[in-house]
Short mmCIF file of C-alpha atoms in Angstrom, two decimals:
data_model
loop_
_atom_site.label_atom_id
_atom_site.label_comp_id
_atom_site.label_asym_id
_atom_site.label_seq_id
_atom_site.Cartn_x
_atom_site.Cartn_y
_atom_site.Cartn_z
CA MET A 1 0.00 0.00 0.00
CA LYS A 2 1.35 3.43 -0.98
CA LEU A 3 0.45 6.33 1.31
CA SER A 4 -0.80 9.70 0.13
CA ARG A 5 1.41 12.70 0.77
CA ARG A 6 -0.99 13.88 3.48
CA ASP A 7 -0.92 10.50 5.27
CA PHE A 8 2.85 10.35 4.89
CA LEU A 9 3.29 13.75 6.55
CA LYS A 10 0.99 12.73 9.39
CA LEU A 11 3.01 9.57 10.00
CA GLY A 12 6.22 11.53 9.79
CA ALA A 13 5.02 13.87 12.51
CA LEU A 14 4.19 10.89 14.70
CA THR A 15 7.64 9.47 14.08
CA LEU A 16 9.38 12.70 15.06
CA GLY A 17 7.26 12.93 18.16
CA SER A 18 8.28 9.45 19.26
CA LEU A 19 12.00 9.60 18.46
CA GLY A 20 12.88 10.47 22.02
CA THR A 21 11.01 7.44 23.34
CA LEU A 22 12.57 5.05 20.83
CA ALA A 23 16.04 6.34 21.65
CA PHE A 24 15.73 5.22 25.26
CA ALA A 25 13.40 2.22 25.20
CA PRO A 26 12.94 -0.65 22.75
CA TYR A 27 9.18 -0.67 23.23
CA PRO A 28 6.38 1.69 24.34
CA ASP A 29 4.52 1.24 27.59
CA PRO A 30 1.93 -1.53 26.99
CA ARG A 31 -0.48 0.21 29.37
CA ASP A 32 -1.00 2.94 26.78
CA GLU A 33 -2.23 1.33 23.56
CA ARG A 34 -2.17 4.71 21.81
CA GLU A 35 1.62 4.49 21.78
CA ILE A 36 1.77 1.11 20.03
CA PRO A 37 2.77 1.60 16.37
CA LEU A 38 0.40 -0.03 13.89
CA LEU A 39 2.72 0.10 10.89
CA PRO A 40 5.40 -2.52 10.25
CA ILE A 41 8.75 -1.50 11.66
CA ALA A 42 12.24 -2.05 10.30
CA ARG A 43 14.69 -3.32 12.91
CA ILE A 44 18.24 -2.84 11.68
CA ALA A 45 19.89 -6.23 12.19
CA VAL A 46 23.55 -5.19 11.75
CA ASP A 47 25.72 -2.26 12.81
CA ARG A 48 26.79 0.37 10.25
CA GLN A 49 26.22 -1.85 7.21
CA ALA A 50 22.70 -0.81 6.21
CA ALA A 51 22.48 2.59 4.54
CA ILE A 52 19.50 4.85 3.98
CA TYR A 53 19.65 6.11 0.39
CA ARG A 54 18.14 9.16 -1.26
CA GLU A 55 16.69 6.92 -4.01
CA PRO A 56 15.85 3.16 -3.98
CA ARG A 57 19.05 2.00 -5.67
CA GLU A 58 22.47 1.01 -4.35
CA HIS A 59 24.46 3.70 -6.16
CA SER A 60 22.25 6.53 -4.97
CA TRP A 61 23.44 9.16 -2.50
CA VAL A 62 23.77 7.78 1.05
CA VAL A 63 21.73 9.89 3.45
CA ARG A 64 23.17 8.13 6.51
CA TRP A 65 24.28 4.79 7.92
CA THR A 66 22.09 3.03 10.45
CA LEU A 67 22.94 1.42 13.78
CA GLN A 68 22.10 -2.08 14.94
CA ASP A 69 18.64 -2.35 16.55
CA GLU A 70 17.59 1.07 15.28
CA LEU A 71 13.83 1.06 14.66
CA LEU A 72 12.33 2.75 11.59
CA ASN A 73 8.71 3.02 10.48
CA ILE A 74 8.11 1.33 7.11
CA TYR A 75 5.69 3.39 5.02
CA TYR A 76 5.58 1.09 2.01
CA THR A 77 7.55 -1.56 0.11
CA LEU A 78 8.72 -1.23 -3.48
CA THR A 79 10.62 -3.31 -6.04
CA PRO A 80 12.54 -0.97 -8.38
CA PRO A 81 13.89 -2.40 -11.65
CA GLU A 82 17.49 -1.95 -10.43
CA GLY A 83 16.90 -4.80 -7.98
CA PRO A 84 19.05 -6.62 -7.03
CA ALA A 85 17.19 -9.44 -8.79
CA TYR A 86 17.59 -12.03 -6.01
CA ASN A 87 16.20 -9.62 -3.41
CA PRO A 88 14.50 -6.62 -5.05
CA PHE A 89 12.64 -5.33 -1.98
CA TRP A 90 13.22 -1.82 -0.67
CA PHE A 91 11.45 0.04 2.14
CA ARG A 92 10.42 3.70 2.24
CA VAL A 93 11.41 5.09 5.62
CA TRP A 94 11.36 8.59 7.08
CA ASP A 95 14.56 9.97 5.58
CA GLY A 96 14.86 7.89 2.41
CA TYR A 97 14.96 4.29 1.22
CA ILE A 98 16.62 1.23 2.71
CA HIS A 99 17.23 -2.14 1.09
CA SER A 100 15.72 -5.11 2.91
CA ALA A 101 18.95 -7.14 3.15
CA TYR A 102 19.75 -6.27 6.77
CA VAL A 103 16.26 -5.35 7.93
CA GLN A 104 13.98 -7.52 10.03
CA THR A 105 10.33 -6.53 9.63
CA VAL A 106 8.81 -6.47 13.12
CA TYR A 107 5.71 -5.40 15.03
CA TYR A 108 4.65 -4.63 18.59
CA ARG A 109 2.28 -7.32 19.82
CA TYR A 110 1.73 -7.58 23.56
CA ASN A 111 0.47 -10.66 25.36
CA THR A 112 -1.43 -11.54 28.51
CA PRO A 113 0.94 -13.20 31.01
CA LEU A 114 0.36 -16.83 31.88
CA GLU A 115 -0.66 -17.70 35.43
CA SER A 116 1.41 -20.89 35.65
CA ILE A 117 4.14 -22.74 33.76
CA PRO A 118 4.34 -26.53 33.25
CA GLU A 119 7.29 -28.22 34.95
CA SER A 120 8.51 -29.26 31.50
CA GLY A 121 8.56 -25.62 30.35
CA GLN A 122 6.45 -23.53 28.00
CA LEU A 123 7.66 -22.72 24.49
CA ALA A 124 7.13 -19.07 23.52
CA GLU A 125 7.95 -16.53 20.82
CA VAL A 126 9.11 -12.91 21.15
CA THR A 127 6.48 -10.55 19.69
CA VAL A 128 8.15 -7.14 20.10
CA PRO A 129 11.10 -5.81 18.02
CA TYR A 130 13.46 -6.87 20.78
CA THR A 131 13.39 -7.30 24.52
CA GLN A 132 16.33 -6.70 26.82
CA ALA A 133 17.11 -9.73 28.98
CA TYR A 134 17.98 -9.25 32.65
CA GLN A 135 19.70 -11.40 35.23
CA HIS A 136 18.99 -11.45 38.95
CA SER A 137 20.89 -12.38 42.08
CA ARG A 138 20.34 -11.72 45.77
CA ALA A 139 23.69 -9.99 46.01
CA GLN A 140 23.39 -7.66 43.00
CA GLY A 141 19.66 -7.53 42.34
CA TRP A 142 18.45 -6.88 38.79
CA GLN A 143 21.05 -6.19 36.11
CA GLU A 144 20.97 -6.09 32.32
CA HIS A 145 22.12 -9.30 30.67
CA HIS A 146 24.28 -9.04 27.56
CA PHE A 147 21.54 -10.76 25.51
CA ARG A 148 18.79 -9.06 23.59
CA LEU A 149 16.06 -11.39 22.42
CA TYR A 150 14.66 -10.59 19.00
CA TYR A 151 11.32 -10.72 17.24
CA GLU A 152 10.19 -14.28 16.38
CA THR A 153 12.99 -15.93 18.34
CA THR A 154 11.76 -18.83 20.47
CA HIS A 155 12.54 -19.56 24.11
CA TRP A 156 11.62 -21.90 26.96
CA ILE A 157 9.74 -20.29 29.85
CA THR A 158 10.50 -22.09 33.11
CA ASP A 159 8.99 -19.79 35.76
CA ILE A 160 7.06 -16.58 36.44
CA VAL A 161 8.56 -13.99 38.80
CA GLU A 162 7.94 -10.41 39.85
CA GLY A 163 10.24 -8.26 37.75
CA PRO A 164 12.05 -5.01 38.59
CA ASP A 165 8.92 -3.07 37.52
CA ASN A 166 6.72 -5.14 39.89
CA ARG A 167 5.01 -6.81 36.93
CA PRO A 168 5.10 -10.45 35.79
CA TRP A 169 8.34 -11.46 34.10
CA TYR A 170 9.22 -14.83 32.63
CA GLN A 171 12.26 -16.78 33.65
CA LEU A 172 13.84 -18.26 30.52
CA THR A 173 16.24 -21.19 30.58
CA SER A 174 18.58 -21.97 27.71
CA GLU A 175 18.24 -25.43 26.18
CA ALA A 176 22.06 -25.52 26.12
CA THR A 177 22.46 -25.52 29.92
CA ASP A 178 20.28 -25.08 33.00
CA TYR A 179 22.85 -22.60 34.32
CA LEU A 180 22.02 -20.01 31.64
CA VAL A 181 18.91 -18.28 33.00
CA TYR A 182 17.60 -14.80 32.23
CA TYR A 183 14.38 -12.79 32.57
CA VAL A 184 12.14 -10.68 30.31
CA PRO A 185 8.73 -8.98 30.67
CA ALA A 186 5.95 -11.54 30.29
CA THR A 187 4.00 -9.31 27.90
CA HIS A 188 6.80 -9.63 25.32
CA LEU A 189 6.43 -13.37 24.72
CA ARG A 190 3.55 -15.27 23.14
CA PRO A 191 3.05 -18.85 24.34
CA ILE A 192 3.05 -21.34 21.46
CA SER A 193 0.20 -23.85 21.41
CA PRO A 194 0.52 -27.54 20.46
CA ASP A 195 -1.72 -27.08 17.40
CA GLU A 196 0.62 -24.41 16.05
CA ILE A 197 3.52 -26.84 15.70
CA ALA A 198 1.67 -30.09 15.09
CA PRO A 199 3.43 -32.36 12.56
CA ILE A 200 2.50 -31.91 8.89
CA SER A 201 1.72 -35.07 6.86
CA PRO A 202 2.65 -37.32 9.81
CA ASP A 203 1.11 -40.45 8.26
CA LEU A 204 3.43 -40.57 5.26
CA PRO A 205 6.14 -43.27 5.30
CA GLY A 206 9.53 -41.94 6.35
CA ASP A 207 11.10 -42.39 2.92
CA ALA A 208 8.26 -40.52 1.17
CA LYS A 209 9.63 -37.13 2.22
CA ARG A 210 12.85 -35.59 0.96
CA ILE A 211 14.51 -32.18 0.68
CA GLU A 212 16.69 -31.02 -2.18
CA ILE A 213 18.87 -27.92 -1.79
CA SER A 214 20.56 -26.21 -4.72
CA LEU A 215 23.56 -24.16 -3.61
CA GLU A 216 23.82 -22.63 -7.06
CA ARG A 217 20.20 -21.45 -7.06
CA GLN A 218 20.10 -20.89 -3.27
CA PHE A 219 16.77 -22.67 -3.18
CA LEU A 220 15.19 -25.47 -1.14
CA THR A 221 12.50 -27.80 -2.47
CA ALA A 222 10.50 -30.29 -0.38
CA TYR A 223 8.95 -33.38 -1.97
CA GLU A 224 6.37 -35.93 -0.94
CA VAL A 225 7.33 -38.83 -3.20
CA ASP A 226 7.72 -36.88 -6.48
CA LYS A 227 5.29 -34.06 -5.72
CA VAL A 228 6.66 -30.64 -4.80
CA VAL A 229 4.94 -29.49 -1.61
CA PHE A 230 7.13 -26.58 -0.54
CA GLY A 231 9.84 -24.27 -1.84
CA ALA A 232 11.87 -21.46 -0.30
CA ARG A 233 14.86 -19.24 -0.94
CA ILE A 234 17.78 -19.88 1.37
CA SER A 235 21.15 -18.50 2.37
CA SER A 236 23.85 -21.15 2.60
CA GLY A 237 27.40 -20.93 3.98
CA MET A 238 29.70 -18.16 2.77
CA GLY A 239 32.87 -20.27 2.85
CA GLN A 240 34.99 -17.58 4.50
CA LYS A 241 38.67 -18.49 4.65
CA ASP A 242 39.53 -16.07 7.47
CA VAL A 243 37.08 -17.64 9.94
CA PRO A 244 38.58 -20.51 11.99
CA VAL A 245 35.49 -22.72 11.65
CA GLY A 246 34.62 -23.98 8.17
CA THR A 247 31.66 -22.01 6.85
CA ARG A 248 30.98 -23.60 3.48
CA THR A 249 27.79 -25.68 3.38
CA PRO A 250 28.91 -29.23 2.55
CA LYS A 251 27.42 -30.98 -0.47
CA GLY A 252 26.19 -34.54 -0.05
CA GLU A 253 23.39 -36.80 1.14
CA TYR A 254 22.22 -36.42 4.73
CA HIS A 255 19.27 -37.08 7.02
CA ILE A 256 17.64 -34.94 9.69
CA THR A 257 18.98 -36.29 12.99
CA SER A 258 17.88 -33.75 15.61
CA LYS A 259 15.25 -31.02 15.94
CA SER A 260 14.90 -28.20 18.48
CA PRO A 261 12.19 -25.53 18.42
CA SER A 262 14.63 -23.21 20.21
CA LYS A 263 18.41 -23.43 19.96
CA HIS A 264 21.26 -21.35 21.38
CA MET A 265 23.81 -21.22 18.56
CA GLY A 266 27.43 -20.20 18.92
CA SER A 267 29.09 -19.19 22.16
CA LEU A 268 27.07 -19.02 25.39
CA SER A 269 28.62 -15.60 26.01
CA ALA A 270 29.00 -12.66 23.64
CA SER A 271 32.80 -12.40 23.64
CA GLY A 272 33.09 -10.41 20.43
CA ALA A 273 36.15 -12.38 19.32
CA PRO A 274 36.66 -12.64 15.53
CA GLY A 275 34.62 -15.42 13.99
CA THR A 276 32.48 -15.94 17.10
CA TYR A 277 28.81 -15.23 17.70
CA SER A 278 26.14 -15.89 20.30
CA LEU A 279 22.54 -16.33 19.16
CA PRO A 280 20.01 -17.33 21.83
CA GLY A 281 16.63 -18.58 20.69
CA VAL A 282 17.35 -19.49 17.06
CA PRO A 283 13.93 -20.79 15.99
CA TRP A 284 12.89 -24.05 14.36
CA THR A 285 16.24 -25.83 13.95
CA SER A 286 16.47 -29.14 12.10
CA PHE A 287 20.02 -30.55 12.17
CA PHE A 288 21.31 -32.76 9.39
CA ILE A 289 24.98 -32.73 10.51
CA TYR A 290 24.69 -32.57 14.28
CA GLU A 291 28.38 -33.06 15.10
CA SER A 292 29.42 -29.83 13.37
CA GLY A 293 26.11 -28.06 13.98
CA VAL A 294 24.79 -27.73 10.42
CA ALA A 295 21.02 -27.24 10.32
CA LEU A 296 18.00 -25.75 8.65
CA HIS A 297 16.80 -22.90 10.87
CA GLY A 298 15.04 -19.56 11.10
CA THR A 299 16.96 -16.30 10.78
CA PHE A 300 16.59 -12.91 12.45
CA TRP A 301 20.00 -11.31 11.73
CA HIS A 302 19.51 -10.73 8.00
CA ASN A 303 16.83 -10.75 5.31
CA ASN A 304 19.05 -11.36 2.30
CA PHE A 305 17.91 -14.77 1.13
CA GLY A 306 19.09 -15.82 -2.30
CA ILE A 307 22.85 -15.49 -1.72
CA PRO A 308 25.24 -17.22 0.75
CA MET A 309 25.16 -15.50 4.15
CA SER A 310 25.67 -18.17 6.83
CA HIS A 311 28.44 -19.93 8.76
CA GLY A 312 27.48 -23.19 7.04
CA CYS A 313 23.84 -23.71 8.02
CA ILE A 314 20.84 -23.23 5.75
CA ASN A 315 19.31 -19.89 6.74
CA LEU A 316 15.56 -19.61 6.13
CA ARG A 317 12.84 -17.10 6.80
CA ASN A 318 11.32 -17.94 10.17
CA ALA A 319 7.96 -18.94 8.69
CA ASP A 320 9.68 -21.26 6.19
CA ALA A 321 11.85 -22.84 8.88
CA LYS A 322 8.77 -23.40 11.04
CA TRP A 323 6.90 -25.17 8.23
CA LEU A 324 9.87 -27.43 7.56
CA PHE A 325 10.33 -28.12 11.29
CA ARG A 326 6.76 -29.40 11.41
CA TRP A 327 7.07 -31.37 8.18
CA VAL A 328 10.41 -33.18 8.46
CA THR A 329 10.93 -36.26 10.58
CA PRO A 330 11.59 -37.24 13.30
CA ALA A 331 8.26 -35.77 14.41
CA TYR A 332 8.32 -33.30 17.29
CA GLU A 333 5.49 -34.03 19.72
CA TYR A 334 4.31 -31.12 21.89
CA PRO A 335 3.39 -30.70 24.72
CA ILE A 336 6.26 -32.60 26.29
CA ALA A 337 6.56 -34.68 29.45
CA ASP A 338 9.85 -33.20 30.72
CA ARG A 339 12.81 -31.09 29.65
CA PHE A 340 14.34 -34.01 27.80
CA GLY A 341 11.65 -33.19 25.25
CA TRP A 342 13.20 -29.83 24.41
CA ASP A 343 14.69 -31.61 21.41
CA VAL A 344 14.00 -34.83 19.53
CA ARG A 345 16.50 -37.14 17.84
CA GLY A 346 16.21 -39.91 15.30
CA TYR A 347 16.90 -40.97 11.73
CA GLY A 348 14.69 -38.62 9.74
CA THR A 349 13.99 -36.95 6.41
CA ARG A 350 16.63 -37.16 3.68
CA VAL A 351 18.41 -33.92 2.74
CA SER A 352 20.27 -33.76 -0.57
CA ILE A 353 22.62 -30.79 -1.10
CA LYS A 354 24.02 -30.19 -4.58
#
């Protein structure tokens, strides 16, 4: 939808009026619904790599460079003939145009806190642009954690506590270790229901499903016998030589061996060392080389599908990764009996990478 000049100016005035708030808080106060933006918002996923241009083309004049986690109202989307062809989407923002490559489209959606949490944990999804995690101890009280949890990332809720604002906060526990615990406002996470992640085509024989991935085309195709049932653009491994861990997606024949609806990838701490990363809550992971951590999974740190972008995994849009998570075997059954059910392992769907 393209806005009229009058509507655009109105929205611009609202944006200017709220800049002070956005500079100091990643979300408006949920008690005042008038402050909740209704338009889609661009969250800048990288630092000083995404430019706002005067015109929607890469060789246009750069108005300014953006900062990671900066939030910009998106007024409309356009696809100019200059492309690029693999990802032609640009966004009109307040002071120009920004390409979608390093932009995560997000919304503010607040949730009613749960009253209790199962002992096995409750799977949930972040529904605000990002939420700042906190840690708590008797000695030091409430302190900011070094993690921010981003829109559509998934996490395991393990308790409800009274937060530093005297409201309900969720205790989140990493699937990687019970010792990694942090807290966020309960209104920022949406509990995921069993129906939402129920297996797709569960009655098909195991060998009736297969996935083919073309590294040349950067495209994934899912088959039931010989019928195409799903397709999606991907971003495979970049194959960087200066990174100590191999980052080229390996060609070959594999099978899904492990699935986790929420996975902490990389280091458990954000050290900032070259070649390292720490990504809590990577959604809808389906591993086909578990030993070296190569998987199909959702992505919130770029939106540049169609060219290699990863450390070796197959990056997918979150919705695409979720569909595949439900479709591939071994089947993930939810709700679960205990925390051993936070992942499932077995000899599953064939994955062919060419």
